[in-house]
Structures are given as C-alpha cells and as structure tokens.
GROMACS .gro file of C-alpha atoms in nm:
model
  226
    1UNK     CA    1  -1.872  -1.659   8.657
    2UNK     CA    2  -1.819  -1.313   8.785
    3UNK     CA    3  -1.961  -0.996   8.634
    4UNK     CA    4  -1.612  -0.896   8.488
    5UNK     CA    5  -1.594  -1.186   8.297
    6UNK     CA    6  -1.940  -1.138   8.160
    7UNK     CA    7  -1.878  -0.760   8.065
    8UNK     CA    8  -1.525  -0.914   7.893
    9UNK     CA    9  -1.725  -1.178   7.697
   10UNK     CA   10  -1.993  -0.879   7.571
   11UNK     CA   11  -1.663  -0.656   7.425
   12UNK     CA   12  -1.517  -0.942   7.288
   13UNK     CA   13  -1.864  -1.035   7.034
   14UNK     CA   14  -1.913  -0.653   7.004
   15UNK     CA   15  -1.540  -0.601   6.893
   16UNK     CA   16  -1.422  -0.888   6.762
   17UNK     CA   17  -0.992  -0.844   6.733
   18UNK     CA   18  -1.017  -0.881   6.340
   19UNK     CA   19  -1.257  -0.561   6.328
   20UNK     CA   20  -1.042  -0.370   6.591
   21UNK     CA   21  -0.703  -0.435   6.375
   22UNK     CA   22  -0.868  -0.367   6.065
   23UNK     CA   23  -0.994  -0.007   6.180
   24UNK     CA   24  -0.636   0.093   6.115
   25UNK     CA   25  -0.485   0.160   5.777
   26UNK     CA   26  -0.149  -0.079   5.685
   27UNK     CA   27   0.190   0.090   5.700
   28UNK     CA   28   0.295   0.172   5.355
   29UNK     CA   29   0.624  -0.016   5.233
   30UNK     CA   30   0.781   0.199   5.027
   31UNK     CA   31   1.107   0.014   4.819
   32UNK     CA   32   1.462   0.156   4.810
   33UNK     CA   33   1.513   0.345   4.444
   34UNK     CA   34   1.757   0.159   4.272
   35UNK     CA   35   2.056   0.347   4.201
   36UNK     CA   36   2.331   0.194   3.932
   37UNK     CA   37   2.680   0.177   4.011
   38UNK     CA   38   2.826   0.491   3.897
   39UNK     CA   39   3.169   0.355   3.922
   40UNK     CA   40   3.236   0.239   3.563
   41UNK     CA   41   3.169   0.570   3.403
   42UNK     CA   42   3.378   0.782   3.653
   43UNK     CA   43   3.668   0.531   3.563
   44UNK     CA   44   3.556   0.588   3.178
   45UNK     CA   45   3.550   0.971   3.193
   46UNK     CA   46   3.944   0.972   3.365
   47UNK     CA   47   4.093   0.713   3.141
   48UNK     CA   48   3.976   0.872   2.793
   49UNK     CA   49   4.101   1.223   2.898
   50UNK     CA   50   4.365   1.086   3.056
   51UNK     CA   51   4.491   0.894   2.759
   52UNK     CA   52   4.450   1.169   2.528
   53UNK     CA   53   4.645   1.386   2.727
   54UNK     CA   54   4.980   1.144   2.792
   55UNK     CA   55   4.972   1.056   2.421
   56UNK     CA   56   5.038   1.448   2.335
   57UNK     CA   57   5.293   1.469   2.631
   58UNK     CA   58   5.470   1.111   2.548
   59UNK     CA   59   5.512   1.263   2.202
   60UNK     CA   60   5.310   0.968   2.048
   61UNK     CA   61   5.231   1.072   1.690
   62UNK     CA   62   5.251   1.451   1.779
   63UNK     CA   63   5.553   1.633   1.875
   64UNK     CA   64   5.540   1.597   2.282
   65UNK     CA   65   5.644   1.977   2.291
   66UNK     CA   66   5.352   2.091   2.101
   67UNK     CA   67   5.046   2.177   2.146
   68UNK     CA   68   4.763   1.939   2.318
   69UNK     CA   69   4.431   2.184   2.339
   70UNK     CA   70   4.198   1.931   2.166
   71UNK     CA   71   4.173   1.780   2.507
   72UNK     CA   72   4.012   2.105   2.665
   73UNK     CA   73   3.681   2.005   2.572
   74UNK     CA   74   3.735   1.654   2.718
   75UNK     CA   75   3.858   1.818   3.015
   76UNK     CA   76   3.565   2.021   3.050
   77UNK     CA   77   3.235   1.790   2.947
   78UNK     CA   78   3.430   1.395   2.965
   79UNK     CA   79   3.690   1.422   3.230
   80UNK     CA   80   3.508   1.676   3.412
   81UNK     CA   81   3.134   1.736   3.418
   82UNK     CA   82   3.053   1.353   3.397
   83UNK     CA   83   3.335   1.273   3.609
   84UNK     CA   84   3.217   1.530   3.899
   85UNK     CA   85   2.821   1.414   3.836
   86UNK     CA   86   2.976   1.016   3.922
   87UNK     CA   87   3.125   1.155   4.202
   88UNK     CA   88   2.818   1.277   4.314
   89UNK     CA   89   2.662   0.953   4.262
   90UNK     CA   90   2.849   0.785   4.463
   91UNK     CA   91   2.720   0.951   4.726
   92UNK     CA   92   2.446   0.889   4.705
   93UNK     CA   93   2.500   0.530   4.711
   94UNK     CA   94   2.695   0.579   5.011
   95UNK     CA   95   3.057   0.550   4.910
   96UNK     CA   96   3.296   0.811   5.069
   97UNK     CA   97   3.601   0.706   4.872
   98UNK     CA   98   3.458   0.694   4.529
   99UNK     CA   99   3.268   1.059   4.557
  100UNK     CA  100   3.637   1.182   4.733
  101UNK     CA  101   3.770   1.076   4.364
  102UNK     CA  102   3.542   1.093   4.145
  103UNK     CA  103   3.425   1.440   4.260
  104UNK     CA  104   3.841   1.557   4.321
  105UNK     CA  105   3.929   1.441   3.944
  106UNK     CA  106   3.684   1.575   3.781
  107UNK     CA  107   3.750   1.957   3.948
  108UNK     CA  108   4.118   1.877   3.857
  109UNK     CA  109   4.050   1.830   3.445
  110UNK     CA  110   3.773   2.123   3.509
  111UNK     CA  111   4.053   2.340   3.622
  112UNK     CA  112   4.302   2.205   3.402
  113UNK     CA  113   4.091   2.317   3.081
  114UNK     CA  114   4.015   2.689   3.218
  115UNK     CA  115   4.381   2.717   3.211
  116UNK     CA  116   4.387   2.661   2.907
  117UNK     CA  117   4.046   2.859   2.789
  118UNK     CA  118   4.138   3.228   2.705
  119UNK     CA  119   3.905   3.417   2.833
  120UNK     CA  120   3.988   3.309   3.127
  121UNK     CA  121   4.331   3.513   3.104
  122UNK     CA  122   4.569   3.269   3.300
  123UNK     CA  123   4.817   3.197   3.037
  124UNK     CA  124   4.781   3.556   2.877
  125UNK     CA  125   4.878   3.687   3.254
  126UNK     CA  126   5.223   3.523   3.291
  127UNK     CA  127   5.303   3.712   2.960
  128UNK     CA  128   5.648   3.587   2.823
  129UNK     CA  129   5.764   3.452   3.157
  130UNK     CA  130   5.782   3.075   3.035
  131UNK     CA  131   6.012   3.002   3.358
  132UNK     CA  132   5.729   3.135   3.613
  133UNK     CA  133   5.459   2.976   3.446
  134UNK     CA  134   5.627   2.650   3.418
  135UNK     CA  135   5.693   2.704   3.802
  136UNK     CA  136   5.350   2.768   3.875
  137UNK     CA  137   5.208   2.525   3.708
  138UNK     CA  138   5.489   2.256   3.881
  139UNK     CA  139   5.348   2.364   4.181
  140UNK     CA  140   5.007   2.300   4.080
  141UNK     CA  141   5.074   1.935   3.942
  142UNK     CA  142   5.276   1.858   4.277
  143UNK     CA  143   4.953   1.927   4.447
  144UNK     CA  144   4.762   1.669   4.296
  145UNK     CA  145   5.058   1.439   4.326
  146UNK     CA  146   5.015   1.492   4.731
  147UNK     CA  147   4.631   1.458   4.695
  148UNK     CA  148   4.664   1.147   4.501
  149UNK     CA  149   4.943   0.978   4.721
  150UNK     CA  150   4.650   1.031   5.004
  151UNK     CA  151   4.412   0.859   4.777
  152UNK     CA  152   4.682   0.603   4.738
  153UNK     CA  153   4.689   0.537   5.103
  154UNK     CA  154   4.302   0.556   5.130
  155UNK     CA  155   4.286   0.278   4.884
  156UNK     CA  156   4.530   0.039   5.037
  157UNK     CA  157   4.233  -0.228   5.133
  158UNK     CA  158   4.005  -0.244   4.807
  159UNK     CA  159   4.170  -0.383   4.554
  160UNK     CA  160   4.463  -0.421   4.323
  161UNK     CA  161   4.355  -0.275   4.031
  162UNK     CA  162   4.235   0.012   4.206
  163UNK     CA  163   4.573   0.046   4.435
  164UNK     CA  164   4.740   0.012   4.056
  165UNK     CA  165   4.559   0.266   3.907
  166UNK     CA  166   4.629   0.529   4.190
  167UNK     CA  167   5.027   0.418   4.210
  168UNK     CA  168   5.124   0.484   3.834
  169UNK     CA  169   4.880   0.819   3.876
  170UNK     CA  170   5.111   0.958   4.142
  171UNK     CA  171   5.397   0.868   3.960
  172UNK     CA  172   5.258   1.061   3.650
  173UNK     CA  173   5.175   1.374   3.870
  174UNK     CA  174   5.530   1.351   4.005
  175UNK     CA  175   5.693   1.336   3.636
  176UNK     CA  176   5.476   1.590   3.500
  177UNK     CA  177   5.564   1.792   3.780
  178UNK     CA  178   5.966   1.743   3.805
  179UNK     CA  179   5.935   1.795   3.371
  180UNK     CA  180   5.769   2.133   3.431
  181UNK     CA  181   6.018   2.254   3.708
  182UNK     CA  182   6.327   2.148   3.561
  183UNK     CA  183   6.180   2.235   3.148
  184UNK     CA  184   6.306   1.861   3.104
  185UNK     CA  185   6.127   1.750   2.782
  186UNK     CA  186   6.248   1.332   2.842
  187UNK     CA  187   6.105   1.404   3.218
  188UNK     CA  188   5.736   1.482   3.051
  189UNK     CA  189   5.760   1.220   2.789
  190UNK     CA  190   5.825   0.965   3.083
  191UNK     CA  191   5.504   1.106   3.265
  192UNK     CA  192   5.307   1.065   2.931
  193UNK     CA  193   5.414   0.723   2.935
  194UNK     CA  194   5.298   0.625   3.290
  195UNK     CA  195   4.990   0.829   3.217
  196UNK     CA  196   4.924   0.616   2.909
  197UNK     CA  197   4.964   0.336   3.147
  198UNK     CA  198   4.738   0.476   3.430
  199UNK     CA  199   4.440   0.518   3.153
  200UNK     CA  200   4.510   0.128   3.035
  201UNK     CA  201   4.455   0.066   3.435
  202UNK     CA  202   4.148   0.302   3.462
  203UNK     CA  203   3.958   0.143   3.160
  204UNK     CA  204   4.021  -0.195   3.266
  205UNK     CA  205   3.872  -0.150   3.620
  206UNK     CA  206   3.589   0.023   3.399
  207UNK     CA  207   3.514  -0.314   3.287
  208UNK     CA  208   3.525  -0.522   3.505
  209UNK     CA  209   3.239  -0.282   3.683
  210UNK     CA  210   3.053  -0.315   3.394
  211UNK     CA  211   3.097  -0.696   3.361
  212UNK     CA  212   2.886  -0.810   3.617
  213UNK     CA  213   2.683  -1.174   3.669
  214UNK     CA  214   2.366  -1.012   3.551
  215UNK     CA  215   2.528  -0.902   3.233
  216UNK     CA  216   2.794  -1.106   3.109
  217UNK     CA  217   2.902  -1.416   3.066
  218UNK     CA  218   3.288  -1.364   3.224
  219UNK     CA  219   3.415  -1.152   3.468
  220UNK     CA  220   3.756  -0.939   3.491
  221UNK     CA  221   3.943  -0.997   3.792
  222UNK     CA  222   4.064  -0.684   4.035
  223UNK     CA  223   4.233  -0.878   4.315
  224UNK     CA  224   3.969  -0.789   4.600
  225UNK     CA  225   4.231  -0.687   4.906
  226UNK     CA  226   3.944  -0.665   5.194
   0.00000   0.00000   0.00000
C-alpha cells in the first residue's frame, strides 16, 4: 500500500464525511405565503354597483330620468376601492388579465363618482349646457366601451361566463353611450337593462369562485374554454 493511500485512510478517521457535512448549517426552506383568490370579490364589488346603477337607468322602481347619486358611495368604497385593491391582488398572484380588470373597473366607478361629487366642480363647470355635457360624457362612456371590447377579445380563451359577462358589458357601454349622445331616454333604459343583466353574470361567476371543492358541496359551472 503506497503512502498516499495511507495519508487518505488517516483524513478519512480524522474527518469522517458525516462530521464534514454537518459543519455546515441546512438551507432554510422557506414556504410560499398563501394568497386567496381575489377573484370572487372583484366580481362582487362590479356586480352590486353595477346593478344599482342599471336599475336607476332601466327606470326600475325610480323614474330612469331621475336622479341615481346613492350609488356614489358604492362607486367610491364597493365598486372602486375594493375593486382596485382585487386588482392589485391579482397581481400578486400572477394574473395579468384579472389585475388589467379588476384594477381598470374599479378607476372607472372611482371616476364615475367624482363626477358626480361637487366639490369636485365637473358638473357645476358645464353650467346649463345639458347638450355638451351629455356629449362629453358620451364620449367618456364610448371609451370604456373600446376598453372593454379589448377585454372582450383578451378573454376569448377562459371561459364562458367570463366571455358573457364582458359581451353584455360592452353592449351596456355602447347603449349608455348612443342614450347620452342622441338624449334618447328608451336608448338608456335598454342599457340599464343589459347592465342589470351584466351584474346577474358578474355575481354568478362570483360564485362559482367562491364554491370551490374545499368549501362546498356543488360547484357552478363557467364553461372552461382553454
């Protein structure tokens, strides 16, 4: 036996591999934080201030051509402040689409109440010119009619529901929009209608979120399309 093997045999008793290995510390595992699906309460937040809304302009128990402020504070804290906090949410759990919504919706019902807020002075600044101020704010719901026929496109592979939900909310945009630059009163009872409908859609793909194997005992189909 050489000398190199006797000098290998003399590290190997003084420094046996289990002493060597455990002179280092273990690597930490650290586990994921688990974050809840925010989905469900974005859905929650539009559908409630959306319903509210379409009932005033379908005319359904109020006169469609009166006033519909009590939804300003649902725009502000429901429709908007949760809905822009789910947006943000989402991601965090990764999902580009959903935080593109979420985050877009809420801003619009955030906006939509400051028109509405006085002290704001948007109203007060059109003075008596009805006709520009309907105008104006045709142009503004025609915007969100072209951001929402995106979303519509954007959507195409989820699911039904979801490609539902974003079809009968660019129809409402485009009513609402058409009743404001043509002062058609039917036009905006029509939009109320389909926004009615679009809420119905919202809350039920709300559920079916929420209804989930771990906590229920059913489950609400959404017609998965990827």
């Amino acid at each position: 036996m050489t000398e190199s093997t006797h000098t290998n045999h003399d590290v190997e008793a003084k420094y046996p591999s289990h002493t060597i290995a455990s002179s280092y510390p273990p690597i930490p595992i650290y586990a994921a934080p688990t974050i809840a699906n925010p989905g469900p309460l974005g859905l929650s937040s539009f559908a409630l201030t959306t319903f509210v809304l379409s009932l005033h302009n379908a005319g359904a128990g109020v006169p469609a051509n009166g006033p519909s402020n009590v939804v300003v504070g649902l725009a502000l804290f429901y429709g908007g402040l949760v809905q822009l906090l789910a947006g943000m949410w989402e991601f965090k759990t990764g999902n580009t689409f959903g935080a593109t919504a979420f985050s877009s919706y809420g801003g619009f019902w955030l906006s939509f109440a400051v028109i509405f807020i006085p002290g704001f002075n948007i109203l007060k600044s059109y003075g008596d010119d009805s006709h520009t101020l309907d105008q104006s704010l045709g142009i503004y719901l025609l915007s969100w009619a072209i951001f929402t026929g995106l979303m519509l496109i954007a959507s195409h592979r989820s699911s039904v529901g979801l490609v539902s939900l974003f079809f009968f909310l660019f129809i409402t945009f485009v009513l609402l929009a058409a009743a404001k630059f043509n002062n058609s009163l039917t036009t905006q009872i029509a939009g109320g209608a389909f926004g009615v409908i679009t809420a119905v859609i919202a809350w039920y793909n709300a559920l079916s979120g929420l209804l989930t194997k771990d906590s229920s005992y059913f489950l609400l189909p959404v017609g998965r399309l990827n």
